[in-house]
PDB file of C-alpha atoms in Angstrom:
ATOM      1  CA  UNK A   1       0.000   0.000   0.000  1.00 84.00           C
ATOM      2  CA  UNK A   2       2.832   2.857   0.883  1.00 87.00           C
ATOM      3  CA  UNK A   3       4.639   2.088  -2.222  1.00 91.00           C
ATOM      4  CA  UNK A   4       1.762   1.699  -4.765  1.00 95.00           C
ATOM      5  CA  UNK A   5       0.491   5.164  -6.527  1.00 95.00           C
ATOM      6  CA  UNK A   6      -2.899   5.157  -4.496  1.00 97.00           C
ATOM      7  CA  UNK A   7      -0.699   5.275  -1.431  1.00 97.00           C
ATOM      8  CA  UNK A   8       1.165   8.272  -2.941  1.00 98.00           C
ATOM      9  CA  UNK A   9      -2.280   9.858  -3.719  1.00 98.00           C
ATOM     10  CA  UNK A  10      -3.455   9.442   0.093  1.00 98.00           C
ATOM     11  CA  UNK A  11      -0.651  10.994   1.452  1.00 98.00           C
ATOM     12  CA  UNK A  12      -0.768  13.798  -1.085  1.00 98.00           C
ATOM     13  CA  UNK A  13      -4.323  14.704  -0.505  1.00 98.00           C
ATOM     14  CA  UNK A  14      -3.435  14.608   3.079  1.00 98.00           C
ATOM     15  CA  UNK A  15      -0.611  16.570   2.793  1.00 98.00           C
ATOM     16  CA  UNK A  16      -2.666  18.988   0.978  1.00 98.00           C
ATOM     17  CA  UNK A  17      -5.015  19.717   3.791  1.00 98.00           C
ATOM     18  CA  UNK A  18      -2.268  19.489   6.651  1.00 98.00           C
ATOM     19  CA  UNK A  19      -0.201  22.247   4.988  1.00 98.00           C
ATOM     20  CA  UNK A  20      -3.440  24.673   4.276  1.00 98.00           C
ATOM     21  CA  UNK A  21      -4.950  24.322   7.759  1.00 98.00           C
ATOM     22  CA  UNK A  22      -1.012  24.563   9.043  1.00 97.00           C
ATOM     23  CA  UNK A  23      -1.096  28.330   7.294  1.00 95.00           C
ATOM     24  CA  UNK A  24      -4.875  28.876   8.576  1.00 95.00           C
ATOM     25  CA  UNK A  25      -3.597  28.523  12.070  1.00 95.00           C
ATOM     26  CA  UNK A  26      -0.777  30.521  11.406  1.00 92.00           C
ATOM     27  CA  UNK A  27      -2.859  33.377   9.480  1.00 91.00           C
ATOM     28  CA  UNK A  28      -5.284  33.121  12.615  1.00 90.00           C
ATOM     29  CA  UNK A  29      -2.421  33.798  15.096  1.00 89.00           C
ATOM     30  CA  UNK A  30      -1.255  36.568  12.920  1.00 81.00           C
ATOM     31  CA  UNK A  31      -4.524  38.203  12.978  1.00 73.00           C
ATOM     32  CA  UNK A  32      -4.910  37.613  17.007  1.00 74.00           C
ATOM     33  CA  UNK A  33      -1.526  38.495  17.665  1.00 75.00           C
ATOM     34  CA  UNK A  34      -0.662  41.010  14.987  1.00 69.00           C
ATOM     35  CA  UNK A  35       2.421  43.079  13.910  1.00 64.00           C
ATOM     36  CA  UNK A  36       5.858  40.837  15.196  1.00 67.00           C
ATOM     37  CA  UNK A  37       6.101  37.053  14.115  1.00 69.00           C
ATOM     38  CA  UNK A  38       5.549  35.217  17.546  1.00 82.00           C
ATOM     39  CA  UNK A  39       6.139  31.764  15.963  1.00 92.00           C
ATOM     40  CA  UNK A  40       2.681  31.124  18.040  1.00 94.00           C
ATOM     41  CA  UNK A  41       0.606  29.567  14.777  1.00 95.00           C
ATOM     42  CA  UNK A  42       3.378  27.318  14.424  1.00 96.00           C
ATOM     43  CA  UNK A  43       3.735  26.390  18.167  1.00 97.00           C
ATOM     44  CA  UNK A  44      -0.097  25.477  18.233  1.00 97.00           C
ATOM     45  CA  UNK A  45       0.114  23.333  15.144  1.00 98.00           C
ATOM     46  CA  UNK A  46       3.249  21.587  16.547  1.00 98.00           C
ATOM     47  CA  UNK A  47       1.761  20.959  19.759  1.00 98.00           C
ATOM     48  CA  UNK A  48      -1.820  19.454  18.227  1.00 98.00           C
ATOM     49  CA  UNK A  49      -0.247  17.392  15.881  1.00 98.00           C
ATOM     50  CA  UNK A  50       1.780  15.866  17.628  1.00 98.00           C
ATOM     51  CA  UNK A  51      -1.205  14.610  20.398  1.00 98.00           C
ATOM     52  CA  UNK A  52      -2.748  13.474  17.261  1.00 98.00           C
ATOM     53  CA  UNK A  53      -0.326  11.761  15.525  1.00 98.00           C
ATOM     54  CA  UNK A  54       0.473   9.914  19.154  1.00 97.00           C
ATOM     55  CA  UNK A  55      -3.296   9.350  19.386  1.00 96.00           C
ATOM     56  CA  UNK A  56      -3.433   7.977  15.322  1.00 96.00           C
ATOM     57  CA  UNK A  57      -0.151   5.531  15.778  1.00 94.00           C
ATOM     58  CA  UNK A  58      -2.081   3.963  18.864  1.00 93.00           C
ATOM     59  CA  UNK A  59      -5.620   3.716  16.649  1.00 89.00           C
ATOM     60  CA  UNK A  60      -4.948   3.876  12.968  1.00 80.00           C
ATOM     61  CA  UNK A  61      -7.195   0.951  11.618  1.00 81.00           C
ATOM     62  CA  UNK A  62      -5.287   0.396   8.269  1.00 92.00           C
ATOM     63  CA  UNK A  63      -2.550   1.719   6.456  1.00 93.00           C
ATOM     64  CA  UNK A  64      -4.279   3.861   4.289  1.00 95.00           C
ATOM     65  CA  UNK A  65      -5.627   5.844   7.266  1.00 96.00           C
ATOM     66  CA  UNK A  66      -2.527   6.327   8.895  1.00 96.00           C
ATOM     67  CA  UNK A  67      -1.114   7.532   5.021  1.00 97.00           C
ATOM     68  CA  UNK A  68      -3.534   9.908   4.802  1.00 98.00           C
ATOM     69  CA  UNK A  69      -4.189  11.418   8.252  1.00 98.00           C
ATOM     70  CA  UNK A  70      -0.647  10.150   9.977  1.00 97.00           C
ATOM     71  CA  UNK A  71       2.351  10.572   6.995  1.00 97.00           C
ATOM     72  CA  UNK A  72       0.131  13.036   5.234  1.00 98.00           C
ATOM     73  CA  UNK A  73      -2.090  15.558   6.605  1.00 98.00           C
ATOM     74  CA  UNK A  74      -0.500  15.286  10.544  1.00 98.00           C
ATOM     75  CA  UNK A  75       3.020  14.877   9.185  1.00 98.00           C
ATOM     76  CA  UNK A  76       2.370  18.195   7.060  1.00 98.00           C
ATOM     77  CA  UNK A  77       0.238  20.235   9.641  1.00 98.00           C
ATOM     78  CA  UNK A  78       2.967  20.343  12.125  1.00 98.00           C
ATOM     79  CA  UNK A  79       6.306  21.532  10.993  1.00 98.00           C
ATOM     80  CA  UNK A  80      10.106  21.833  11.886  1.00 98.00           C
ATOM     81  CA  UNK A  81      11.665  24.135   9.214  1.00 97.00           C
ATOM     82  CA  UNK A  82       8.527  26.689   9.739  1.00 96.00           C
ATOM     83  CA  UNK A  83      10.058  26.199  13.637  1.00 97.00           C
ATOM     84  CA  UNK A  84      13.680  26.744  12.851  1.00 98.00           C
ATOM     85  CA  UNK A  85      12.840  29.950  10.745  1.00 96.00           C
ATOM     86  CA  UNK A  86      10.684  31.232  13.841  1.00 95.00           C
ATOM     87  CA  UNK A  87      13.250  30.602  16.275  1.00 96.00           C
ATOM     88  CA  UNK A  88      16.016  32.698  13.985  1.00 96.00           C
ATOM     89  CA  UNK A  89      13.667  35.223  13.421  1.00 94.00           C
ATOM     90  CA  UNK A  90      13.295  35.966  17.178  1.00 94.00           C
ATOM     91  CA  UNK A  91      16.644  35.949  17.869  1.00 93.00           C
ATOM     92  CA  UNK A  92      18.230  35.296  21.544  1.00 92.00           C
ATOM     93  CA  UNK A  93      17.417  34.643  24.240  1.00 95.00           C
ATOM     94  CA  UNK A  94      13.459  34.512  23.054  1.00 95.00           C
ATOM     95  CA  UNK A  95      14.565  31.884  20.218  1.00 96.00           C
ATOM     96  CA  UNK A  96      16.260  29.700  22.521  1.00 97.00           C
ATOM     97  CA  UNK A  97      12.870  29.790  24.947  1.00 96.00           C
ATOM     98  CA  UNK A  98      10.934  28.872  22.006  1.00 97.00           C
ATOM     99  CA  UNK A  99      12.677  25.856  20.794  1.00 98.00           C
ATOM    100  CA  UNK A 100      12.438  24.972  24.511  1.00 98.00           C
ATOM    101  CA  UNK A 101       9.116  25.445  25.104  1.00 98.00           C
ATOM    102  CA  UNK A 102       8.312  23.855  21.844  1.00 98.00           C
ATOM    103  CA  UNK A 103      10.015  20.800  22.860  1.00 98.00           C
ATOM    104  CA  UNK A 104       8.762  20.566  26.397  1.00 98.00           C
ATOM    105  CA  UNK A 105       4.961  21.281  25.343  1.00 98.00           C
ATOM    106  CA  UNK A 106       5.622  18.672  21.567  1.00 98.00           C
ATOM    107  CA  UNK A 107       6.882  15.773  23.539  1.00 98.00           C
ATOM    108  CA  UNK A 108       4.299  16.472  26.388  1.00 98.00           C
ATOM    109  CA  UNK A 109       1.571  15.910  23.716  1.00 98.00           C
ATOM    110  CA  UNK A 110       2.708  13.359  21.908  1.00 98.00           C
ATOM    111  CA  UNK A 111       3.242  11.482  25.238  1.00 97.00           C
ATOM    112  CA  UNK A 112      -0.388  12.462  25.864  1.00 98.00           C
ATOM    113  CA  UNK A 113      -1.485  11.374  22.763  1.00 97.00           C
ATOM    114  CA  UNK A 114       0.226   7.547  23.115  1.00 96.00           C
ATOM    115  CA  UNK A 115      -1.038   7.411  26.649  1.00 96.00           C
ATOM    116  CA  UNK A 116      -4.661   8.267  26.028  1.00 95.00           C
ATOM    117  CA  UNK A 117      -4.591   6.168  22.687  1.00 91.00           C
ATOM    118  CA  UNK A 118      -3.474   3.038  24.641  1.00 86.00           C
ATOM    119  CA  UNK A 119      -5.450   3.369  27.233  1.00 79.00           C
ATOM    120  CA  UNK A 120      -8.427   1.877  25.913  1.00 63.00           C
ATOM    121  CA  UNK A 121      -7.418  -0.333  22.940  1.00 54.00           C
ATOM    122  CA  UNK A 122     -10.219  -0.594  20.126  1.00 50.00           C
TER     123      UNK A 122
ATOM    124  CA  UNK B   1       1.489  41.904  -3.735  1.00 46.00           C
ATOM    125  CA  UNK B   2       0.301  39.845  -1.371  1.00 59.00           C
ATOM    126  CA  UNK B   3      -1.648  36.341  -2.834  1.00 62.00           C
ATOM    127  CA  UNK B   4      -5.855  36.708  -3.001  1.00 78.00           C
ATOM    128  CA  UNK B   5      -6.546  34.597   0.252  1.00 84.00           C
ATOM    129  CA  UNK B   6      -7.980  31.704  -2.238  1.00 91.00           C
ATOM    130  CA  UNK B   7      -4.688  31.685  -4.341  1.00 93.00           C
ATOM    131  CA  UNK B   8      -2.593  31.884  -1.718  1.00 94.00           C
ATOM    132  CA  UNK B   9      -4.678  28.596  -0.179  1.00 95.00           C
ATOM    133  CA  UNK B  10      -4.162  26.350  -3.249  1.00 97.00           C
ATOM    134  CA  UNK B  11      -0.084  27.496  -3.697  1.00 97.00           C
ATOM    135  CA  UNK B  12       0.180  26.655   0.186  1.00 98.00           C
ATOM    136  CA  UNK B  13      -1.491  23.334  -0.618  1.00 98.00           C
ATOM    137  CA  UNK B  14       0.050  22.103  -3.856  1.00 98.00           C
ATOM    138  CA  UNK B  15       3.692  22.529  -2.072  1.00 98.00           C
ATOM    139  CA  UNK B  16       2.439  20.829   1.100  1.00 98.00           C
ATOM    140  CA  UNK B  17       0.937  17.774  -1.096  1.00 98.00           C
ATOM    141  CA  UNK B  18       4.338  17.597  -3.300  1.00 98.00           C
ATOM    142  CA  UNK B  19       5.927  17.887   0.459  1.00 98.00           C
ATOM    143  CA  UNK B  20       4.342  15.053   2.017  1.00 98.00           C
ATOM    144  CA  UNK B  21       5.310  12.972  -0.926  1.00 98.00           C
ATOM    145  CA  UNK B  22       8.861  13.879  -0.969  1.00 98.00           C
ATOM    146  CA  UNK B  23       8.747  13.603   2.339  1.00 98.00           C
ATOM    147  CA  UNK B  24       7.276   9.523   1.974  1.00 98.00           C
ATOM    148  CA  UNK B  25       9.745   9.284  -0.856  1.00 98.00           C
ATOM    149  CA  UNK B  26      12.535   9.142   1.291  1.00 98.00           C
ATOM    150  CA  UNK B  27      10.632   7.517   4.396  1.00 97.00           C
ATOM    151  CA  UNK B  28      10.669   4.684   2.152  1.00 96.00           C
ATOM    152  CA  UNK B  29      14.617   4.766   1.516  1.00 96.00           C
ATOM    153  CA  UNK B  30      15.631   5.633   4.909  1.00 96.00           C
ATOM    154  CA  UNK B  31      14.595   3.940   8.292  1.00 90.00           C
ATOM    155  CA  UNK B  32      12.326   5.830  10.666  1.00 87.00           C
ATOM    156  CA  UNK B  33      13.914   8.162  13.163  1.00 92.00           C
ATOM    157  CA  UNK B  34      17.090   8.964  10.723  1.00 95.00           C
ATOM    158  CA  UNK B  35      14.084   9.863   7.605  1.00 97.00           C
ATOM    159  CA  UNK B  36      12.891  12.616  10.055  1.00 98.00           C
ATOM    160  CA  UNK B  37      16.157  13.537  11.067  1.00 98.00           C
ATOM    161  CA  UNK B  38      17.303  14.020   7.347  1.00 98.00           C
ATOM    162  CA  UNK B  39      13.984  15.568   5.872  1.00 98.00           C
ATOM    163  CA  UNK B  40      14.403  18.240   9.066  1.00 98.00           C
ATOM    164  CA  UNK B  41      17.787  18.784   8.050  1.00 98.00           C
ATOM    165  CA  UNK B  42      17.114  18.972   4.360  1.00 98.00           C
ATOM    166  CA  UNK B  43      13.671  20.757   4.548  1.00 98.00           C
ATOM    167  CA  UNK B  44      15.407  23.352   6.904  1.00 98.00           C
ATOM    168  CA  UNK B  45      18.350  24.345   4.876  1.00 98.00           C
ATOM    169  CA  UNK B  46      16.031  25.182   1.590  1.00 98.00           C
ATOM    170  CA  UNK B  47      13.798  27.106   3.571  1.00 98.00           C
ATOM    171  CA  UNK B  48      17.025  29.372   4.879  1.00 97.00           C
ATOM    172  CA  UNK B  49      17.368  29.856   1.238  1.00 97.00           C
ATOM    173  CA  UNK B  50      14.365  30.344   0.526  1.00 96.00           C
ATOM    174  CA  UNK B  51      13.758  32.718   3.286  1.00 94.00           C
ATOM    175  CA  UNK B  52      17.021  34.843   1.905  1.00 95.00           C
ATOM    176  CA  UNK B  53      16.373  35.140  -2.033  1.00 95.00           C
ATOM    177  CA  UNK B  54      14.379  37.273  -3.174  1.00 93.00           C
ATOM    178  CA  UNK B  55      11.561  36.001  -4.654  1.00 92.00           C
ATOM    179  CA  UNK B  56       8.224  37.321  -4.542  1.00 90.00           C
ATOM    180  CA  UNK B  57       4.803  35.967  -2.443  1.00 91.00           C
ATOM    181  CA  UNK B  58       3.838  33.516  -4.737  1.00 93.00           C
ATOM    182  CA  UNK B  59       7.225  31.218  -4.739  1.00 94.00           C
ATOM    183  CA  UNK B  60       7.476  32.182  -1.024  1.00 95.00           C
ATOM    184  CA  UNK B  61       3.752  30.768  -0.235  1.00 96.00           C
ATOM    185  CA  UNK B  62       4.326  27.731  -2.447  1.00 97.00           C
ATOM    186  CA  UNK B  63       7.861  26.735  -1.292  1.00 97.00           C
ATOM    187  CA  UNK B  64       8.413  27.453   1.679  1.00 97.00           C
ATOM    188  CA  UNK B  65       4.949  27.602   3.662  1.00 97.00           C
ATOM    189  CA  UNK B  66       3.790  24.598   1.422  1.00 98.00           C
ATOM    190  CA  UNK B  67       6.766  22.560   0.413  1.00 98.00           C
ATOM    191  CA  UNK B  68       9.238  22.850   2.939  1.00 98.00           C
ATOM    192  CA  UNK B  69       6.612  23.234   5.558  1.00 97.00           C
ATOM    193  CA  UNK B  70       5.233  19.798   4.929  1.00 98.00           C
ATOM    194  CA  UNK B  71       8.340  18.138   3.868  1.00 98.00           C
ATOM    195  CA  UNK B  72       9.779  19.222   7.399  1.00 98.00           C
ATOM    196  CA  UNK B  73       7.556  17.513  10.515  1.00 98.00           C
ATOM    197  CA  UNK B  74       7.075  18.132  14.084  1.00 98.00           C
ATOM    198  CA  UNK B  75       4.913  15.502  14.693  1.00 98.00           C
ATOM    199  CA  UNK B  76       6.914  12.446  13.624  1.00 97.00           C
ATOM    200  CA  UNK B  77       9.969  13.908  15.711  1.00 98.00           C
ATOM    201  CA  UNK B  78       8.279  14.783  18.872  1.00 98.00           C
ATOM    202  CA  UNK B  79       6.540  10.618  18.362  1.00 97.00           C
ATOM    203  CA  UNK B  80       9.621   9.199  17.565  1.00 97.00           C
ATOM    204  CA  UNK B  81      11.445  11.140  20.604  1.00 98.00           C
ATOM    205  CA  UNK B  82       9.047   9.669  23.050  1.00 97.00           C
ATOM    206  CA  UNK B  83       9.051   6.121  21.602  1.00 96.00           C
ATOM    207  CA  UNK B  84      13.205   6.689  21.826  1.00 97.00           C
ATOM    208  CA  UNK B  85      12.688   7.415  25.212  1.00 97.00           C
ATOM    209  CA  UNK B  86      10.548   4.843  26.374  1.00 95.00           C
ATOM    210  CA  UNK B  87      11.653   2.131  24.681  1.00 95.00           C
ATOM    211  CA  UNK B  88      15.594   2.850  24.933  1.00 95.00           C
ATOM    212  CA  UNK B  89      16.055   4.890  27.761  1.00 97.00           C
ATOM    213  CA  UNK B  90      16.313   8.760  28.430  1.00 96.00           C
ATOM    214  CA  UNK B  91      19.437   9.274  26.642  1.00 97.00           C
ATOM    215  CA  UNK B  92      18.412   7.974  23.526  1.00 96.00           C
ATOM    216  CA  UNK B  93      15.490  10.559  23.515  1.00 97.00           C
ATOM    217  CA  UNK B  94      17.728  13.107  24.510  1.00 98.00           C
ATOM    218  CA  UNK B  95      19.985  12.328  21.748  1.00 97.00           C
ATOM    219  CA  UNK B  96      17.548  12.385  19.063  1.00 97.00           C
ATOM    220  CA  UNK B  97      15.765  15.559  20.416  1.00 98.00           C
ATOM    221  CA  UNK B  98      18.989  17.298  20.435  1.00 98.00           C
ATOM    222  CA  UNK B  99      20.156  15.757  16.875  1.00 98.00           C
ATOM    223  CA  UNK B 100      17.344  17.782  14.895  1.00 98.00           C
ATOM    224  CA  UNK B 101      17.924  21.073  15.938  1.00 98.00           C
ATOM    225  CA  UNK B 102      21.527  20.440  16.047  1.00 98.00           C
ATOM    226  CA  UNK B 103      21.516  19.804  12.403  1.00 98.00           C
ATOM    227  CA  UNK B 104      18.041  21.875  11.651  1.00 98.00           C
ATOM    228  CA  UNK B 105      19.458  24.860  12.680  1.00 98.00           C
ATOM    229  CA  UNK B 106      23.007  25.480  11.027  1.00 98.00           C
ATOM    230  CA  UNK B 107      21.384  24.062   8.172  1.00 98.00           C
ATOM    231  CA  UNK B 108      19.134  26.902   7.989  1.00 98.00           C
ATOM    232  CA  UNK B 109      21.349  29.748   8.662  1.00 98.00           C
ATOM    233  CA  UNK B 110      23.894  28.055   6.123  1.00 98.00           C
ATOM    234  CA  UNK B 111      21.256  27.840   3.056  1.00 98.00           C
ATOM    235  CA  UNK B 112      20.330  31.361   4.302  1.00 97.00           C
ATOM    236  CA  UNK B 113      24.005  32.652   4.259  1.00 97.00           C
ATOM    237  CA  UNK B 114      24.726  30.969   0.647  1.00 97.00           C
ATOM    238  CA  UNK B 115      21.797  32.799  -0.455  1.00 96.00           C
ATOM    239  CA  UNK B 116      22.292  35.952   0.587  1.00 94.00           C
ATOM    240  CA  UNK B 117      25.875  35.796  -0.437  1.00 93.00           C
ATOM    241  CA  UNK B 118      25.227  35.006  -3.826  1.00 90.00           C
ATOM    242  CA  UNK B 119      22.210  37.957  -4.060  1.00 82.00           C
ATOM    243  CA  UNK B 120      24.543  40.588  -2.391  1.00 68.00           C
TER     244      UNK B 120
END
């Protein structure tokens, strides 16, 4: 299934709606937050992905689920170059807090997201 | 010029969809935590570059927001630092938590500098 063209299709169309609602978040943040780039869309995206993807690995029924919601729309929602750039942009110390508070909150959640998925297996 | 809201949705989608499949592309060629590491590195130096050259809204909402945004993941590192943790011990999730942004990050502000060295 992950090697055949319909596989390649799920994860594109997933990937597809990952990356818009990704920049929806972010253009929501902007609009909340306005003027300076906070990194915050990106931080928010991060963090809910990453319960989600924690949540799908745990639940995923088939493979072409987890291609389409897990490798591509999660996988494309959340980002780490979008991350990086924020980080730069904010410079130090405030970039060095974000990559930590990223990490702290990201691993939180995707902890969060294992534990609650395994809790009750289907 | 800034993309109508509509445009700017389908170039941000069209680079995250050719994104995700890069980003398969080499999940199948490269084994799990090492993919992520690699696409992060990868991902993260072209958007430095991207980020420096001057190109206008369009190319800037299509690859770097789309393509390298969805190529890149958060979600498959923070997973795959847990599982590291859990199922090797502490170190090994510090080691692959630190190994992203340790490679992430000079890879960004290298494709940056190369860019902006060549444009100045």
């Amino acid at each position: 299934m992950e090697r055949t063209p319909y596989g390649f299709l799920l994860v594109a169309a997933g990937g597809f709606l990952g990356a818009v609602a990704r920049h929806a978040v972010d253009v929501g943040a902007g609009a909340v937050l306005s003027g300076t780039p906070t990194g915050a869309g990106t931080l928010v995206a991060n963090v809910a992905g990453s319960f989600a993807l924690g949540l799908l690995l745990t639940r995923a029924s088939s493979d072409r689920t987890f291609l389409f919601v897990g490798t591509g729309a999660l996988s494309s929602f959340t980002t780490y170059s979008t991350f990086v750039a924020d980080a730069v942009a904010l410079g130090t110390p405030a970039g060095a807090w974000y990559v930590a508070v990223s990490y702290a909150t990201g691993f939180a959640a995707a902890a969060l997201g294992l534990a609650v998925g395994g809790r009750n297996p289907r | 010029m800034t993309a109508a809201p509509i445009f700017a949705t389908a170039l941000v989608g069209v680079g995250g969809a050719l994104g995700a499949v890069s980003r398969h592309a080499v999940g199948l060629r490269v084994e799990g935590r090492r993919s992520v590491l690699l696409v992060n590195a990868l991902g993260s130096f072209a958007l430095g570059a991207i980020t420096a050259a001057p190109i206008g809204s369009t190319a800037a909402l299509l690859l770097g927001v789309g393509f390298c945004g969805a190529f890149t993941t958060f979600s498959s590192f923070a997973v795959g630092t847990v599982r590291a943790a859990s199922e090797t011990g502490a170190r090994a999730g510090a080691a692959v938590a630190a190994s992203n942004i340790a490679a992430a990050l000079p890879a960004f502000l290298l494709g940056s500098f190369l860019v902006a060295e060549s444009f100045g």
